[in-house]
Each structure stands twice: as C-alpha cells, then as structure tokens.
mmCIF file with all atom_site columns, C-alpha atoms in Angstrom:
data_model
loop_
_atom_site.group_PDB
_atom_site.id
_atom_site.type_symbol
_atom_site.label_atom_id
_atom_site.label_alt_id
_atom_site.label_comp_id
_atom_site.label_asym_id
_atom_site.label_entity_id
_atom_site.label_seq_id
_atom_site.pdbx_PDB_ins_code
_atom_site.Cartn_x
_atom_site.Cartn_y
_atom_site.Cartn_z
_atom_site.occupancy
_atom_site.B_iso_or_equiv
_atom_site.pdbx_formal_charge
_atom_site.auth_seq_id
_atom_site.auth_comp_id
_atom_site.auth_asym_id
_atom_site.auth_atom_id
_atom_site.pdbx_PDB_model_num
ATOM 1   C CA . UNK A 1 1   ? -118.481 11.674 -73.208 1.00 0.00 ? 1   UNK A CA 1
ATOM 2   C CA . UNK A 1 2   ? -117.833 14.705 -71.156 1.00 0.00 ? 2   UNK A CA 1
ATOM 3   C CA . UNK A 1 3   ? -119.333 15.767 -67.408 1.00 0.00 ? 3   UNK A CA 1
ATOM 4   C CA . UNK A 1 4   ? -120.986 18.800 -69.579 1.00 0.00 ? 4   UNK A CA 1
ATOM 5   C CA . UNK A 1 5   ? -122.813 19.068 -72.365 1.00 0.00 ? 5   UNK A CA 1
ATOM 6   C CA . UNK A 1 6   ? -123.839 22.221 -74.650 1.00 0.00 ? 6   UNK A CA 1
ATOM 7   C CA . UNK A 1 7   ? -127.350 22.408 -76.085 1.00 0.00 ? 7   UNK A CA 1
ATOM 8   C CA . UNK A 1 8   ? -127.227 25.620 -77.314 1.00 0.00 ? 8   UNK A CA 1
ATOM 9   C CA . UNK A 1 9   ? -126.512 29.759 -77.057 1.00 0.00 ? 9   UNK A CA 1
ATOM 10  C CA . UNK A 1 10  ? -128.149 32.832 -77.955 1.00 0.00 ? 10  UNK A CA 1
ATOM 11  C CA . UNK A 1 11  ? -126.846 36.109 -78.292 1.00 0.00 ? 11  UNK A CA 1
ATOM 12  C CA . UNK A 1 12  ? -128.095 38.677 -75.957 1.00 0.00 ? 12  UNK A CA 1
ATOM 13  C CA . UNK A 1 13  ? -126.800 41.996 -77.633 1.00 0.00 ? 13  UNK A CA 1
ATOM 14  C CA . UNK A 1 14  ? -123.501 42.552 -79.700 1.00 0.00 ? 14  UNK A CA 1
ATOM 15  C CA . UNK A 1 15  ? -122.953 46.565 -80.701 1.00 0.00 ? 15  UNK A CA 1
ATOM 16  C CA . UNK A 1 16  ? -120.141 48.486 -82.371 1.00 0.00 ? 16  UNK A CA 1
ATOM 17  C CA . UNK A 1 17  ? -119.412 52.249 -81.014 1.00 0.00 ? 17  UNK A CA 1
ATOM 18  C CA . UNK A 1 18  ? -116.586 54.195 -82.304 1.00 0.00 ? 18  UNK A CA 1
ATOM 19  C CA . UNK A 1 19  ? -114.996 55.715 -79.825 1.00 0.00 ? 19  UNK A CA 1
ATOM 20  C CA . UNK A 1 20  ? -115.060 60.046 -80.267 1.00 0.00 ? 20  UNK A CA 1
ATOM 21  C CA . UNK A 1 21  ? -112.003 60.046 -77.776 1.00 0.00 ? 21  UNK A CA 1
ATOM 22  C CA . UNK A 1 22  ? -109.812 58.454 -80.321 1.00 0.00 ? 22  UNK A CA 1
ATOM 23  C CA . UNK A 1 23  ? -106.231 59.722 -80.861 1.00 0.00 ? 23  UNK A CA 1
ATOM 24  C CA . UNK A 1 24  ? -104.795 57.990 -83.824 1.00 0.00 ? 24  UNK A CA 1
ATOM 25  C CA . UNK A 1 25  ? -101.837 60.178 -83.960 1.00 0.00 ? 25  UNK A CA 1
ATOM 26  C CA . UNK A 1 26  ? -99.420  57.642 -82.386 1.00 0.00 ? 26  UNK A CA 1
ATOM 27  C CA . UNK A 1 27  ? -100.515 54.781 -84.843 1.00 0.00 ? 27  UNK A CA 1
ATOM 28  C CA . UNK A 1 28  ? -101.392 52.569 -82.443 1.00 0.00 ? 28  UNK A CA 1
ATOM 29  C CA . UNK A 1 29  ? -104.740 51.106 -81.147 1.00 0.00 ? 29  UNK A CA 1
ATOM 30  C CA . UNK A 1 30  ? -105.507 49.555 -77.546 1.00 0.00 ? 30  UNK A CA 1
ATOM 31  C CA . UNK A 1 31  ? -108.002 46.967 -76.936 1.00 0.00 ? 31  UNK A CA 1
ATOM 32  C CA . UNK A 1 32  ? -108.507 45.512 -73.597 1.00 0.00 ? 32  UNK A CA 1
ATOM 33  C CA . UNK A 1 33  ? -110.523 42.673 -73.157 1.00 0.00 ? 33  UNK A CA 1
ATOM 34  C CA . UNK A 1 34  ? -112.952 42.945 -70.061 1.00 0.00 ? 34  UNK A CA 1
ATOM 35  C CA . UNK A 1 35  ? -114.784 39.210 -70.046 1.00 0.00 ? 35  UNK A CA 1
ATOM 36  C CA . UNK A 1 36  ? -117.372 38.360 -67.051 1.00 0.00 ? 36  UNK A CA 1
ATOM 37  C CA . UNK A 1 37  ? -119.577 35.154 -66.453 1.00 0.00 ? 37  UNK A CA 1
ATOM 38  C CA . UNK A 1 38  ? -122.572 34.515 -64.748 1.00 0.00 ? 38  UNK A CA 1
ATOM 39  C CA . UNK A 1 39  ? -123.523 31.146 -63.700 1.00 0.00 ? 39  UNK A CA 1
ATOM 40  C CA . UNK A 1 40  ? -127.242 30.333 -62.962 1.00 0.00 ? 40  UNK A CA 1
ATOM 41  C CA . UNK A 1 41  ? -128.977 26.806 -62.073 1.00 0.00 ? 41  UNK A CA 1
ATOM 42  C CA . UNK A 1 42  ? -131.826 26.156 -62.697 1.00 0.00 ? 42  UNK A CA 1
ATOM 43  C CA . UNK A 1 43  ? -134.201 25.243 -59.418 1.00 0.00 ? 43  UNK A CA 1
ATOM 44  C CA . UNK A 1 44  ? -133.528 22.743 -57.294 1.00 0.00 ? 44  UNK A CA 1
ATOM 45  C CA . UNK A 1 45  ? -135.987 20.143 -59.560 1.00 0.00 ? 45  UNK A CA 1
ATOM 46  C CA . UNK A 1 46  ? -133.257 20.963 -62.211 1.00 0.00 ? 46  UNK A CA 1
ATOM 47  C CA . UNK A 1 47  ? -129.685 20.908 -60.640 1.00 0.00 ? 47  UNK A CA 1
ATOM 48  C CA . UNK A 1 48  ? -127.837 19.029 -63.438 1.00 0.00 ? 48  UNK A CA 1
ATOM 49  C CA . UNK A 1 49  ? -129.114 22.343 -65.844 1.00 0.00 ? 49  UNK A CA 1
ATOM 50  C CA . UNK A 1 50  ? -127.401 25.747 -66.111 1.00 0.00 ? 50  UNK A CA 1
ATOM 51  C CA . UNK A 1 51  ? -127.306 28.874 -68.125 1.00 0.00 ? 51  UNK A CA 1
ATOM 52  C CA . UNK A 1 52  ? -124.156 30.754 -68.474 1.00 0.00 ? 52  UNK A CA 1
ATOM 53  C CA . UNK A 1 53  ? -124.261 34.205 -69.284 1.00 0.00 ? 53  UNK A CA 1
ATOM 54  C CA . UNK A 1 54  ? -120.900 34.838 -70.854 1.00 0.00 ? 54  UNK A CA 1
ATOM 55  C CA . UNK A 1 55  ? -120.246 38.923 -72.048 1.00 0.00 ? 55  UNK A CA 1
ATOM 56  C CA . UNK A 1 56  ? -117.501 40.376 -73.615 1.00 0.00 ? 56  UNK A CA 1
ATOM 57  C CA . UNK A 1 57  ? -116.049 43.942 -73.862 1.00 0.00 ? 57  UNK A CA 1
ATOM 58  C CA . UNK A 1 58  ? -113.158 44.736 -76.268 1.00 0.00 ? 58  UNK A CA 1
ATOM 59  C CA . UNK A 1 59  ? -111.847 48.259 -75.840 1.00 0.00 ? 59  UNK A CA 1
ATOM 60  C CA . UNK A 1 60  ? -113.426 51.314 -74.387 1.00 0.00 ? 60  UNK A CA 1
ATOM 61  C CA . UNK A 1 61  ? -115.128 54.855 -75.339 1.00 0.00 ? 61  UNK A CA 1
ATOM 62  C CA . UNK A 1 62  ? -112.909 56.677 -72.901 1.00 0.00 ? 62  UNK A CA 1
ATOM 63  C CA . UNK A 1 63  ? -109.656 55.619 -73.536 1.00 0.00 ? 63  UNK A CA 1
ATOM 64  C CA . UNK A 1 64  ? -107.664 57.862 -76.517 1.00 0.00 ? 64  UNK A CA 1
ATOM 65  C CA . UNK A 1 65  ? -105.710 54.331 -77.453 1.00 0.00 ? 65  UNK A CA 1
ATOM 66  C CA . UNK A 1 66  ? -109.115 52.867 -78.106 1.00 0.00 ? 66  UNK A CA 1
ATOM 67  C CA . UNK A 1 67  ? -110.865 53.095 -81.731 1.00 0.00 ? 67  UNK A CA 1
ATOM 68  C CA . UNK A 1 68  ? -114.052 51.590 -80.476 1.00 0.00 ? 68  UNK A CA 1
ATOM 69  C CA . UNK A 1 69  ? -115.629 49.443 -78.278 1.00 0.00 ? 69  UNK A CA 1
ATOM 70  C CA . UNK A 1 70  ? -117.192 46.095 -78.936 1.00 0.00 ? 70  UNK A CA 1
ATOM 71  C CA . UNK A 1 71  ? -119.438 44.654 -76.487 1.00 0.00 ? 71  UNK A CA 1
ATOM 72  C CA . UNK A 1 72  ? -120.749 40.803 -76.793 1.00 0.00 ? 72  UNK A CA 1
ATOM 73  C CA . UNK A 1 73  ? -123.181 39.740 -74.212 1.00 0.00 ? 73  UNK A CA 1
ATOM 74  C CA . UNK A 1 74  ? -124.754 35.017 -75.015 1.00 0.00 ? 74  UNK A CA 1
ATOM 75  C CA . UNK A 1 75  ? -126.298 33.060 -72.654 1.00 0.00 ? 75  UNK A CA 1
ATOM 76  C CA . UNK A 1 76  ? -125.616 29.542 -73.396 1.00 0.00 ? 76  UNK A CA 1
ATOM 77  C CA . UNK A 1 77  ? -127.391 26.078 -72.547 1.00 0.00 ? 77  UNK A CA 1
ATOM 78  C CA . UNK A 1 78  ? -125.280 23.256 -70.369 1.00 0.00 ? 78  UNK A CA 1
ATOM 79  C CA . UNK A 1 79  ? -126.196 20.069 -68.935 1.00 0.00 ? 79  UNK A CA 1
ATOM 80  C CA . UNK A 1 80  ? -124.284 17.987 -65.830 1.00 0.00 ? 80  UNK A CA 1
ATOM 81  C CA . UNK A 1 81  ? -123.709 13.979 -66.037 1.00 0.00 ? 81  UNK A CA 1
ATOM 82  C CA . UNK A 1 82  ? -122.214 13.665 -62.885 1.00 0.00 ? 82  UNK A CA 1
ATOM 83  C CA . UNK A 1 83  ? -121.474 9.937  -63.917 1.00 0.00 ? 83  UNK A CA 1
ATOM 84  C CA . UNK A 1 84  ? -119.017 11.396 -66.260 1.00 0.00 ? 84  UNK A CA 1
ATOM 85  C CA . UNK A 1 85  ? -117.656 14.260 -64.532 1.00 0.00 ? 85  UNK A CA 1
ATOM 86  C CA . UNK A 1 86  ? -114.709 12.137 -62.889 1.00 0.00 ? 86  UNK A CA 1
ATOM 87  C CA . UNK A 1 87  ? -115.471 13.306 -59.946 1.00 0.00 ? 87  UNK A CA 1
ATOM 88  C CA . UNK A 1 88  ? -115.344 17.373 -60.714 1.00 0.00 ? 88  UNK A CA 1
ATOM 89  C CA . UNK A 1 89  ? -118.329 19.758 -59.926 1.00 0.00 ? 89  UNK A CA 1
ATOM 90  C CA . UNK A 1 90  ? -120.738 21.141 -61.964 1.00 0.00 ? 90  UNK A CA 1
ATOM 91  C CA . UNK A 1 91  ? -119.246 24.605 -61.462 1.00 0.00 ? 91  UNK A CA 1
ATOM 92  C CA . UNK A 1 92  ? -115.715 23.595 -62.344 1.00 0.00 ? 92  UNK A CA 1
ATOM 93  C CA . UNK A 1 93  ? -116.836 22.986 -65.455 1.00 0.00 ? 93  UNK A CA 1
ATOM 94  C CA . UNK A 1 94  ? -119.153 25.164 -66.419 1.00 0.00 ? 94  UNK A CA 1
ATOM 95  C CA . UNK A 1 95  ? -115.995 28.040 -65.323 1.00 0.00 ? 95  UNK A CA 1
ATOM 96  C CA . UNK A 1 96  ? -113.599 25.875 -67.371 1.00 0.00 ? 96  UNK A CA 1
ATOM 97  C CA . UNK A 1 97  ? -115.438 24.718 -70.201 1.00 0.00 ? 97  UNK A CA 1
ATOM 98  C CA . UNK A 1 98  ? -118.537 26.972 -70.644 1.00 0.00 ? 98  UNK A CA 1
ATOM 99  C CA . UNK A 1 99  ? -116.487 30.190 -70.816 1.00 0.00 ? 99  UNK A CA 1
ATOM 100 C CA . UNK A 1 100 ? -113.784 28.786 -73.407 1.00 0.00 ? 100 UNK A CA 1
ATOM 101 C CA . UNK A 1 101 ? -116.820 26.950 -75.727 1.00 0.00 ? 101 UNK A CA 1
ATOM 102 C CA . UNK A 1 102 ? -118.979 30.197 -75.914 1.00 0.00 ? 102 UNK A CA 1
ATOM 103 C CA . UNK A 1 103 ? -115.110 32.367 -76.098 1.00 0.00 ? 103 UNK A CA 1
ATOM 104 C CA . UNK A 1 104 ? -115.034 30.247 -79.234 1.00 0.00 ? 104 UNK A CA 1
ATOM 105 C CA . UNK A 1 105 ? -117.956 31.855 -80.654 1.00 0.00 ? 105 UNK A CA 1
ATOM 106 C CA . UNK A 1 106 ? -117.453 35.102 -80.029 1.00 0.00 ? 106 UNK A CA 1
ATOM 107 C CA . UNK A 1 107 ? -113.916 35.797 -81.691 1.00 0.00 ? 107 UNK A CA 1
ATOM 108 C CA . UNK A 1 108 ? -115.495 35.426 -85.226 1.00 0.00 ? 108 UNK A CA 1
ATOM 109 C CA . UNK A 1 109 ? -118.374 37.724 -84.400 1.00 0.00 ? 109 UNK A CA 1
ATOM 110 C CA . UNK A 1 110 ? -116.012 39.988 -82.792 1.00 0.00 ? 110 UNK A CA 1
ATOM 111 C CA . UNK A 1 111 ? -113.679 40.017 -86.319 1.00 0.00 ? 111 UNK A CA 1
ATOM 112 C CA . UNK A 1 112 ? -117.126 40.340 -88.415 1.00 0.00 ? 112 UNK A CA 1
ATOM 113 C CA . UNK A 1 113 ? -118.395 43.169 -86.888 1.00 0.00 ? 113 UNK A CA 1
ATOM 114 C CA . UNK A 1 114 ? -115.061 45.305 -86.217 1.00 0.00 ? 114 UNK A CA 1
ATOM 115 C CA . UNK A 1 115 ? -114.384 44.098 -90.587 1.00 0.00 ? 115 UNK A CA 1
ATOM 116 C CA . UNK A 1 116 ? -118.105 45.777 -91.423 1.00 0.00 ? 116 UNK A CA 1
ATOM 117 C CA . UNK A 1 117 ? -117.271 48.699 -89.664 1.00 0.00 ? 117 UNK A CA 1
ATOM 118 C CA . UNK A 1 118 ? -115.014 49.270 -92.177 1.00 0.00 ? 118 UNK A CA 1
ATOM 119 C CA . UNK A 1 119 ? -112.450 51.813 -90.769 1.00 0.00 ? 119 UNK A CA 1
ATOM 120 C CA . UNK A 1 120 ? -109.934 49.899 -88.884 1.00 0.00 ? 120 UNK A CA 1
ATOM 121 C CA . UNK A 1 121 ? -107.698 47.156 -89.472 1.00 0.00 ? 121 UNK A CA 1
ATOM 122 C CA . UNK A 1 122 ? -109.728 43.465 -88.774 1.00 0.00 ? 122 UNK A CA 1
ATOM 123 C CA . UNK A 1 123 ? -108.762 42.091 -85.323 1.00 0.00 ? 123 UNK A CA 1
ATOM 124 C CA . UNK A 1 124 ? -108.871 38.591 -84.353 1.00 0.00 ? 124 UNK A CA 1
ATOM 125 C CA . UNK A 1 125 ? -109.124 37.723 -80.470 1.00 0.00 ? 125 UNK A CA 1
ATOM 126 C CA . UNK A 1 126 ? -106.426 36.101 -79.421 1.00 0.00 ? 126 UNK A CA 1
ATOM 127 C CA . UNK A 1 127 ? -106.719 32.871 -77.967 1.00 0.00 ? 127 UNK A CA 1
ATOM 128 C CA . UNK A 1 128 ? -106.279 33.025 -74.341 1.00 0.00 ? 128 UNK A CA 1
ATOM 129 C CA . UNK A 1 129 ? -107.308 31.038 -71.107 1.00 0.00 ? 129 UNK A CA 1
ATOM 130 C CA . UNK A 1 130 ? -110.606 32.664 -70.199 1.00 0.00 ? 130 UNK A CA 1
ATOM 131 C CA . UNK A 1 131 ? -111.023 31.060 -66.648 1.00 0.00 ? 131 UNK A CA 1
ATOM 132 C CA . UNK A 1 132 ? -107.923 32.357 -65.516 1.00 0.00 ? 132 UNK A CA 1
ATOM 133 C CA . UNK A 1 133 ? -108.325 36.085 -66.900 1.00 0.00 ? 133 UNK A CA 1
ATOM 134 C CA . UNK A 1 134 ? -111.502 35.953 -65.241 1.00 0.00 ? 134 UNK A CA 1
ATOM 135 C CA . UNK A 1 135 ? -110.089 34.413 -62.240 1.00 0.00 ? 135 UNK A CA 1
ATOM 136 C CA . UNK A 1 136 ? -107.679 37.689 -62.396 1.00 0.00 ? 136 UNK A CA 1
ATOM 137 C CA . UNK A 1 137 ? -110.163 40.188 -62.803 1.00 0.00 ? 137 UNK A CA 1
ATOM 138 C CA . UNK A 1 138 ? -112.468 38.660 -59.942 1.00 0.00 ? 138 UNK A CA 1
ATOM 139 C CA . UNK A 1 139 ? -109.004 39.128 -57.830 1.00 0.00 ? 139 UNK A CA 1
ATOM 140 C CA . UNK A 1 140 ? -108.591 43.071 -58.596 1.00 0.00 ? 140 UNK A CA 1
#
C-alpha cells in the first residue's frame, strides 16, 4: 500500500480556442505547457484528506507559433496513511504523486479534444516529470 491514496477527480473546465494570431507559414506549431497545482486540506478534523487542484495550459492565443490553446483545469480526491508513508509528508506526496496521477489523465483528454477539432495534426503530451516543471516555474 502507498502513503496516498486516490478516491477520485472531476474535471473543472477543459476548452479548445484557436488561436486568430496563428502564422502557419513556417510549418511549424509551438505548444508550451504551463501546469500549476493547488493543494488544499481539508480542516483540521480532516488532516489526512486533500484536494488537489491540478490545471493545465497547452499553448497560447498570443503567440503566432501557437495554433490554439488548450486549457484543462480537475480537482482530484487523496487520502494520507501516515503508517505507510515511510516516513514522507503528506505534501511530498501529494506534489509527487497527485500531480503525475491526475497528468495521467489529462494527456488523453488533451489528444481527444485537439483530434475533434479537426484542423491540426493530433498531439500527445509528452511524458515529463510534472513536480519538477512545476518546481521550475514556481522558481521564475
């Protein structure tokens, strides 16, 4: 067994805008991925119980190399058993863990929408380390 446990996620919005600025004339599209996580416990009756609100944005409406921009926003349910948590915090795991388990299921909503949309090529998300892009972006 694991120091966290998943019950369950919801998805808070997910939208598909073209982007107007688009300049396909170089063949080539950009999409940056902009993640960002908020942790919330629940009250102090409730500290082994957390959401984490995990959102997403792929690419942008302002940047030419950008076809569109995808934006992905879950909350997701976690538990803490300290007794199996080998001696790491509730917080380390929810950044570790959390993030990656709900990254997992966003990339095939991400592909689904961006293949409905029907103009661009499909795009997969890569698979990257979450916690430390977001430990970048919380550095810049």
């Amino acid at each position: 067994m694991a120091g966290i446990e998943f019950h369950n996620y919801h998805l808070n919005e997910i939208s598909y805008i073209r982007n107007d600025n688009f300049d396909p004339s170089d063949g080539t599209i950009t999409l940056n991925i902009k993640p960002s996580v908020d942790l919330k416990y629940n009250d102090k009756s409730e500290e082994d119980k957390a959401l984490v609100n995990f959102d997403l944005i792929l690419g942008s409406l302002e940047d030419p190399k950008a076809a569109f921009q995808v934006v992905l926003k879950m909350t997701a349910h976690f538990s803490y058993n300290k007794d199996e948590s080998d001696g790491r915090s509730f917080e380390q795991y929810l950044l570790e863990n959390a993030t990656a388990i709900l990254y997992s299921y966003m990339r095939p909503m991400v592909s689904d929408i961006i293949m409905r949309a029907n103009e661009f090529p499909n795009y997969i998300l890569p698979v990257l380390n979450v916690t430390a892009l977001l430990e970048k972006e919380n550095k810049e």
